[in-house]
Amino acid sequence: MPCTHINHMSDEDVKSWLNSFDTVMTDCDGVLWVGAEAIQGSPQVINRFRELGKRVFFVTNNSTKHRREYKQKVDTLGFGGDLDEIIGTAYLAASYLEDCGFDKTKKVYVVGSAGITQELDDVGIQYLPIGAESSSGFNLETINDSRLNADQLLDRSVEAVILGFDGGINCWKLMMAASYLANHNTQFIVTNADACFLRAGLILPGTGSMVAAVETAAGRKPIILGKPNPLMFEIVQKRHPSVKPERTLMIGDRADTDILLGKNCGLQTLMVGTGVHSLEKVKDWETSTDSEEQRLVPDKFADRLGDLLDRIKDL
Ligand SMILES: [Mg+2]
């Protein structure tokens, strides 16, 4: 199916499209805001969706914040919404362990930030303190250092490793994570596998780069919780059983996470051009012979989410 640009839709088409969904799941960075600034028009469209009776969920692969921090951000930037409408991957990681009955006398080794440990606190799961390790790591000359000893370093009550974005990742943390994962009963959970972010001409390594390092050292594949894993939608459905995939619109700026999540769950999809992927990319995928690339094509495209406002304000 080719992608339809909203500018090429008649008012009648926009109206029937709008009536075809009653739940909106939206990515945040690149759709609603960039950094600390709301993208012009996005708050008004989200609020208009609510006025039209649609339920809105914010879904983000970012693992660095507790939902409370997102709540503050959506309030400050004028999007509104309740805490339970915010699904981040730190929350997802804690919910995942809780849902699979993680033994609360055991612990989690976390590579990541306080967003994850605060969510673990909420479900009563214990963890080792983040960043308590040597920040100097080790080098191959001192590899016979007597400190490097599993009996001394490893806490035998650890039964899961959660890996999220960690700006202070180092060889020591990689060693600890890989060593815990040598026990195949230890669960290996990663919040997301986003490769990188682009900012001002720089490539900032994302969680996916850190996942690759741990995965290589441990020789194991993790469970990746974030988009495009259907878990992100499944948790919304579990909490709100009335949500129907075919009547849910997934909005995103990135095809291989946001749009693919939509495709993986049977949702409708809308891509906006204010973030990672452009309309030109969509055109390339439309004509690609690679079926994986064809799956990245969204149903609809808007240059900005705010462009919808004019089309839906009088409905
Ligand atoms: Mg995004």
GROMACS .gro file of C-alpha atoms and ligand atoms in nm:
model
  316
    1MET     CA    1   0.000   0.000   0.000
    2PRO     CA    2   0.144   0.339  -0.095
    3CYS     CA    3   0.169   0.609   0.170
    4THR     CA    4  -0.083   0.895   0.149
    5HIS     CA    5   0.034   1.248   0.229
    6ILE     CA    6  -0.234   1.421   0.438
    7ASN     CA    7  -0.209   1.727   0.211
    8HIS     CA    8  -0.346   1.510  -0.069
    9MET     CA    9  -0.650   1.396   0.129
   10SER     CA   10  -0.990   1.559   0.084
   11ASP     CA   11  -1.174   1.690   0.391
   12GLU     CA   12  -1.410   1.395   0.358
   13ASP     CA   13  -1.114   1.150   0.355
   14VAL     CA   14  -0.962   1.316   0.662
   15LYS     CA   15  -1.294   1.292   0.842
   16SER     CA   16  -1.344   0.923   0.772
   17TRP     CA   17  -0.980   0.852   0.860
   18LEU     CA   18  -1.027   1.032   1.190
   19ASN     CA   19  -1.337   0.827   1.261
   20SER     CA   20  -1.145   0.507   1.193
   21PHE     CA   21  -0.942   0.522   1.517
   22ASP     CA   22  -1.023   0.596   1.880
   23THR     CA   23  -0.684   0.536   2.039
   24VAL     CA   24  -0.365   0.724   1.955
   25MET     CA   25  -0.021   0.599   2.051
   26THR     CA   26   0.243   0.859   1.985
   27ASP     CA   27   0.619   0.858   1.999
   28CYS     CA   28   0.759   1.166   2.177
   29ASP     CA   29   1.099   1.291   2.060
   30GLY     CA   30   1.076   1.406   1.698
   31VAL     CA   31   0.694   1.403   1.698
   32LEU     CA   32   0.585   1.606   2.003
   33TRP     CA   33   0.909   1.774   2.094
   34VAL     CA   34   1.277   1.806   2.009
   35GLY     CA   35   1.485   1.823   2.325
   36ALA     CA   36   1.316   2.064   2.565
   37GLU     CA   37   1.098   2.241   2.305
   38ALA     CA   38   0.753   2.137   2.185
   39ILE     CA   39   0.722   2.114   1.807
   40GLN     CA   40   0.486   2.389   1.694
   41GLY     CA   41   0.126   2.272   1.674
   42SER     CA   42   0.184   1.930   1.835
   43PRO     CA   43   0.028   2.012   2.175
   44GLN     CA   44  -0.286   2.152   2.006
   45VAL     CA   45  -0.329   1.839   1.791
   46ILE     CA   46  -0.292   1.606   2.090
   47ASN     CA   47  -0.547   1.809   2.285
   48ARG     CA   48  -0.780   1.818   1.984
   49PHE     CA   49  -0.760   1.437   1.964
   50ARG     CA   50  -0.876   1.422   2.325
   51GLU     CA   51  -1.161   1.666   2.256
   52LEU     CA   52  -1.268   1.434   1.976
   53GLY     CA   53  -1.289   1.154   2.231
   54LYS     CA   54  -0.967   0.973   2.150
   55ARG     CA   55  -0.753   0.813   2.412
   56VAL     CA   56  -0.386   0.916   2.389
   57PHE     CA   57  -0.080   0.720   2.502
   58PHE     CA   58   0.276   0.849   2.492
   59VAL     CA   59   0.520   0.570   2.405
   60THR     CA   60   0.893   0.623   2.411
   61ASN     CA   61   1.197   0.398   2.385
   62ASN     CA   62   1.388   0.636   2.612
   63SER     CA   63   1.483   0.446   2.928
   64THR     CA   64   1.643   0.728   3.124
   65LYS     CA   65   1.332   0.867   3.293
   66HIS     CA   66   1.066   0.750   3.536
   67ARG     CA   67   0.709   0.816   3.415
   68ARG     CA   68   0.682   1.097   3.672
   69GLU     CA   69   0.951   1.293   3.484
   70TYR     CA   70   0.766   1.243   3.155
   71LYS     CA   71   0.446   1.353   3.322
   72GLN     CA   72   0.618   1.674   3.424
   73LYS     CA   73   0.745   1.724   3.071
   74VAL     CA   74   0.411   1.661   2.898
   75ASP     CA   75   0.246   1.901   3.145
   76THR     CA   76   0.509   2.172   3.101
   77LEU     CA   77   0.493   2.154   2.721
   78GLY     CA   78   0.111   2.161   2.720
   79PHE     CA   79   0.025   1.803   2.616
   80GLY     CA   80  -0.158   1.709   2.936
   81GLY     CA   81  -0.245   1.351   3.019
   82ASP     CA   82  -0.226   1.108   3.311
   83LEU     CA   83   0.062   0.905   3.442
   84ASP     CA   84  -0.089   0.581   3.312
   85GLU     CA   85  -0.091   0.725   2.958
   86ILE     CA   86   0.288   0.734   2.958
   87ILE     CA   87   0.479   0.421   2.863
   88GLY     CA   88   0.858   0.440   2.868
   89THR     CA   89   1.096   0.148   2.849
   90ALA     CA   90   1.217   0.185   3.209
   91TYR     CA   91   0.856   0.124   3.315
   92LEU     CA   92   0.828  -0.158   3.061
   93ALA     CA   93   1.138  -0.330   3.201
   94ALA     CA   94   1.004  -0.320   3.559
   95SER     CA   95   0.656  -0.434   3.446
   96TYR     CA   96   0.806  -0.713   3.239
   97LEU     CA   97   0.998  -0.858   3.535
   98GLU     CA   98   0.700  -0.821   3.762
   99ASP     CA   99   0.463  -0.985   3.511
  100CYS     CA  100   0.695  -1.283   3.474
  101GLY     CA  101   0.699  -1.330   3.853
  102PHE     CA  102   1.057  -1.222   3.924
  103ASP     CA  103   1.158  -1.348   4.271
  104LYS     CA  104   1.159  -1.040   4.496
  105THR     CA  105   1.431  -1.184   4.718
  106LYS     CA  106   1.663  -1.170   4.412
  107LYS     CA  107   1.831  -0.871   4.252
  108VAL     CA  108   1.878  -0.700   3.918
  109TYR     CA  109   2.208  -0.573   3.782
  110VAL     CA  110   2.123  -0.247   3.604
  111VAL     CA  111   2.335  -0.084   3.337
  112GLY     CA  112   2.147   0.240   3.279
  113SER     CA  113   2.015   0.526   3.485
  114ALA     CA  114   1.788   0.611   3.777
  115GLY     CA  115   1.476   0.600   3.556
  116ILE     CA  116   1.508   0.221   3.563
  117THR     CA  117   1.582   0.182   3.935
  118GLN     CA  118   1.294   0.415   4.030
  119GLU     CA  119   1.054   0.202   3.826
  120LEU     CA  120   1.195  -0.111   3.995
  121ASP     CA  121   1.129   0.057   4.332
  122ASP     CA  122   0.765   0.102   4.232
  123VAL     CA  123   0.720  -0.275   4.184
  124GLY     CA  124   0.938  -0.372   4.481
  125ILE     CA  125   1.218  -0.539   4.286
  126GLN     CA  126   1.569  -0.508   4.432
  127TYR     CA  127   1.879  -0.406   4.236
  128LEU     CA  128   2.246  -0.335   4.286
  129PRO     CA  129   2.334   0.035   4.308
  130ILE     CA  130   2.419   0.188   3.971
  131GLY     CA  131   2.766   0.326   3.921
  132ALA     CA  132   2.912   0.172   4.236
  133GLU     CA  133   3.179   0.007   4.024
  134SER     CA  134   3.522   0.123   3.930
  135SER     CA  135   3.491   0.387   3.662
  136SER     CA  136   3.847   0.327   3.555
  137GLY     CA  137   3.770  -0.013   3.409
  138PHE     CA  138   4.072  -0.234   3.357
  139ASN     CA  139   4.341  -0.281   3.101
  140LEU     CA  140   4.493  -0.591   2.957
  141GLU     CA  141   4.823  -0.541   3.145
  142THR     CA  142   4.650  -0.565   3.483
  143ILE     CA  143   4.420  -0.847   3.385
  144ASN     CA  144   4.573  -1.063   3.657
  145ASP     CA  145   4.473  -0.804   3.915
  146SER     CA  146   4.345  -1.000   4.215
  147ARG     CA  147   4.029  -0.781   4.220
  148LEU     CA  148   3.918  -0.947   3.899
  149ASN     CA  149   3.765  -1.244   4.071
  150ALA     CA  150   3.406  -1.364   4.033
  151ASP     CA  151   3.379  -1.480   4.395
  152GLN     CA  152   3.470  -1.133   4.512
  153LEU     CA  153   3.284  -0.926   4.257
  154LEU     CA  154   2.962  -1.105   4.171
  155ASP     CA  155   2.652  -1.093   4.388
  156ARG     CA  156   2.501  -1.441   4.358
  157SER     CA  157   2.150  -1.313   4.417
  158VAL     CA  158   2.146  -1.137   4.078
  159GLU     CA  159   1.900  -1.310   3.844
  160ALA     CA  160   1.843  -1.044   3.580
  161VAL     CA  161   2.043  -0.786   3.389
  162ILE     CA  162   1.858  -0.479   3.261
  163LEU     CA  163   2.045  -0.269   3.010
  164GLY     CA  164   1.926   0.079   2.913
  165PHE     CA  165   2.097   0.395   2.794
  166ASP     CA  166   2.404   0.455   3.010
  167GLY     CA  167   2.616   0.762   2.932
  168GLY     CA  168   2.878   0.632   3.175
  169ILE     CA  169   2.914   0.283   3.032
  170ASN     CA  170   3.266   0.138   3.061
  171CYS     CA  171   3.458  -0.188   3.043
  172TRP     CA  172   3.390  -0.264   3.408
  173LYS     CA  173   3.015  -0.254   3.359
  174LEU     CA  174   3.046  -0.465   3.044
  175MET     CA  175   3.249  -0.720   3.240
  176MET     CA  176   2.995  -0.733   3.523
  177ALA     CA  177   2.696  -0.763   3.289
  178ALA     CA  178   2.860  -1.032   3.076
  179SER     CA  179   2.969  -1.225   3.385
  180TYR     CA  180   2.619  -1.223   3.536
  181LEU     CA  181   2.486  -1.336   3.199
  182ALA     CA  182   2.724  -1.633   3.195
  183ASN     CA  183   2.459  -1.792   3.416
  184HIS     CA  184   2.190  -1.886   3.165
  185ASN     CA  185   1.917  -1.855   3.426
  186THR     CA  186   1.992  -1.482   3.447
  187GLN     CA  187   1.740  -1.292   3.237
  188PHE     CA  188   1.888  -1.053   2.979
  189ILE     CA  189   1.654  -0.760   2.920
  190VAL     CA  190   1.730  -0.450   2.721
  191THR     CA  191   1.507  -0.146   2.706
  192ASN     CA  192   1.554  -0.074   2.335
  193ALA     CA  193   1.799  -0.116   2.052
  194ASP     CA  194   1.793   0.229   1.890
  195ALA     CA  195   2.131   0.256   1.719
  196CYS     CA  196   2.200   0.629   1.754
  197PHE     CA  197   2.065   0.984   1.765
  198LEU     CA  198   2.172   1.260   1.532
  199ARG     CA  199   2.237   1.602   1.684
  200ALA     CA  200   2.404   1.897   1.516
  201GLY     CA  201   2.603   1.685   1.275
  202LEU     CA  202   2.716   1.435   1.539
  203ILE     CA  203   2.626   1.069   1.579
  204LEU     CA  204   2.544   0.997   1.943
  205PRO     CA  205   2.555   0.625   2.022
  206GLY     CA  206   2.216   0.497   2.137
  207THR     CA  207   2.129   0.205   2.363
  208GLY     CA  208   2.164  -0.032   2.066
  209SER     CA  209   2.538   0.037   2.053
  210MET     CA  210   2.567  -0.058   2.421
  211VAL     CA  211   2.351  -0.365   2.367
  212ALA     CA  212   2.587  -0.480   2.091
  213ALA     CA  213   2.882  -0.452   2.329
  214VAL     CA  214   2.720  -0.657   2.609
  215GLU     CA  215   2.571  -0.905   2.364
  216THR     CA  216   2.913  -0.964   2.207
  217ALA     CA  217   3.088  -1.005   2.541
  218ALA     CA  218   2.816  -1.232   2.684
  219GLY     CA  219   2.754  -1.433   2.367
  220ARG     CA  220   2.380  -1.408   2.431
  221LYS     CA  221   2.083  -1.239   2.269
  222PRO     CA  222   1.862  -1.020   2.489
  223ILE     CA  223   1.487  -0.964   2.500
  224ILE     CA  224   1.442  -0.616   2.352
  225LEU     CA  225   1.138  -0.451   2.511
  226GLY     CA  226   1.099  -0.121   2.326
  227LYS     CA  227   0.949  -0.047   1.986
  228PRO     CA  228   0.916  -0.232   1.747
  229ASN     CA  229   0.860  -0.515   1.996
  230PRO     CA  230   0.479  -0.566   2.023
  231LEU     CA  231   0.519  -0.563   2.406
  232MET     CA  232   0.481  -0.184   2.400
  233PHE     CA  233   0.130  -0.220   2.257
  234GLU     CA  234   0.050  -0.535   2.454
  235ILE     CA  235   0.111  -0.358   2.784
  236VAL     CA  236  -0.133  -0.082   2.681
  237GLN     CA  237  -0.390  -0.347   2.587
  238LYS     CA  238  -0.335  -0.533   2.912
  239ARG     CA  239  -0.399  -0.218   3.116
  240HIS     CA  240  -0.685  -0.105   2.889
  241PRO     CA  241  -0.857  -0.412   2.740
  242SER     CA  242  -1.096  -0.203   2.528
  243VAL     CA  243  -0.810  -0.080   2.305
  244LYS     CA  244  -0.840  -0.243   1.961
  245PRO     CA  245  -0.538  -0.266   1.728
  246GLU     CA  246  -0.731  -0.186   1.410
  247ARG     CA  247  -0.879   0.124   1.578
  248THR     CA  248  -0.543   0.249   1.708
  249LEU     CA  249  -0.321   0.501   1.529
  250MET     CA  250   0.055   0.483   1.589
  251ILE     CA  251   0.237   0.813   1.522
  252GLY     CA  252   0.614   0.828   1.487
  253ASP     CA  253   0.911   0.991   1.316
  254ARG     CA  254   1.116   0.676   1.286
  255ALA     CA  255   1.012   0.386   1.065
  256ASP     CA  256   1.217   0.098   1.204
  257THR     CA  257   1.083   0.150   1.557
  258ASP     CA  258   0.754   0.346   1.550
  259ILE     CA  259   0.603   0.246   1.218
  260LEU     CA  260   0.726  -0.112   1.250
  261LEU     CA  261   0.565  -0.138   1.595
  262GLY     CA  262   0.241  -0.037   1.425
  263LYS     CA  263   0.288  -0.298   1.152
  264ASN     CA  264   0.383  -0.568   1.404
  265CYS     CA  265   0.063  -0.507   1.601
  266GLY     CA  266  -0.187  -0.442   1.320
  267LEU     CA  267  -0.221  -0.069   1.400
  268GLN     CA  268  -0.279   0.219   1.161
  269THR     CA  269   0.031   0.434   1.111
  270LEU     CA  270   0.118   0.801   1.057
  271MET     CA  271   0.473   0.924   1.004
  272VAL     CA  272   0.576   1.284   1.060
  273GLY     CA  273   0.875   1.452   0.899
  274THR     CA  274   1.005   1.638   1.206
  275GLY     CA  275   1.247   1.370   1.324
  276VAL     CA  276   1.458   1.084   1.194
  277HIS     CA  277   1.303   0.972   0.864
  278SER     CA  278   1.194   1.183   0.569
  279LEU     CA  279   0.930   1.154   0.299
  280GLU     CA  280   1.209   1.081   0.048
  281LYS     CA  281   1.298   0.770   0.249
  282VAL     CA  282   0.934   0.661   0.243
  283LYS     CA  283   0.933   0.698  -0.138
  284ASP     CA  284   1.246   0.479  -0.157
  285TRP     CA  285   1.086   0.208   0.055
  286GLU     CA  286   0.767   0.218  -0.152
  287THR     CA  287   0.958   0.124  -0.464
  288SER     CA  288   1.197  -0.117  -0.291
  289THR     CA  289   1.189  -0.484  -0.385
  290ASP     CA  290   1.296  -0.574  -0.030
  291SER     CA  291   0.986  -0.680   0.164
  292GLU     CA  292   1.143  -0.567   0.494
  293GLU     CA  293   1.179  -0.214   0.352
  294GLN     CA  294   0.825  -0.220   0.215
  295ARG     CA  295   0.699  -0.290   0.568
  296LEU     CA  296   0.846   0.044   0.680
  297VAL     CA  297   0.603   0.241   0.462
  298PRO     CA  298   0.349   0.422   0.684
  299ASP     CA  299  -0.019   0.453   0.586
  300LYS     CA  300  -0.012   0.832   0.613
  301PHE     CA  301   0.251   1.107   0.617
  302ALA     CA  302   0.242   1.465   0.751
  303ASP     CA  303   0.530   1.712   0.735
  304ARG     CA  304   0.449   1.804   1.097
  305LEU     CA  305   0.191   1.670   1.338
  306GLY     CA  306   0.071   2.031   1.377
  307ASP     CA  307  -0.036   2.033   1.009
  308LEU     CA  308  -0.330   1.817   1.111
  309LEU     CA  309  -0.477   2.093   1.323
  310ASP     CA  310  -0.626   2.289   1.033
  311ARG     CA  311  -0.775   1.970   0.896
  312ILE     CA  312  -0.941   1.854   1.217
  313LYS     CA  313  -1.025   2.172   1.407
  314ASP     CA  314  -1.376   2.207   1.263
  315LEU     CA  315  -1.475   1.840   1.274
  316MG      MG  316   1.114   0.968   1.785
   0.00000   0.00000   0.00000
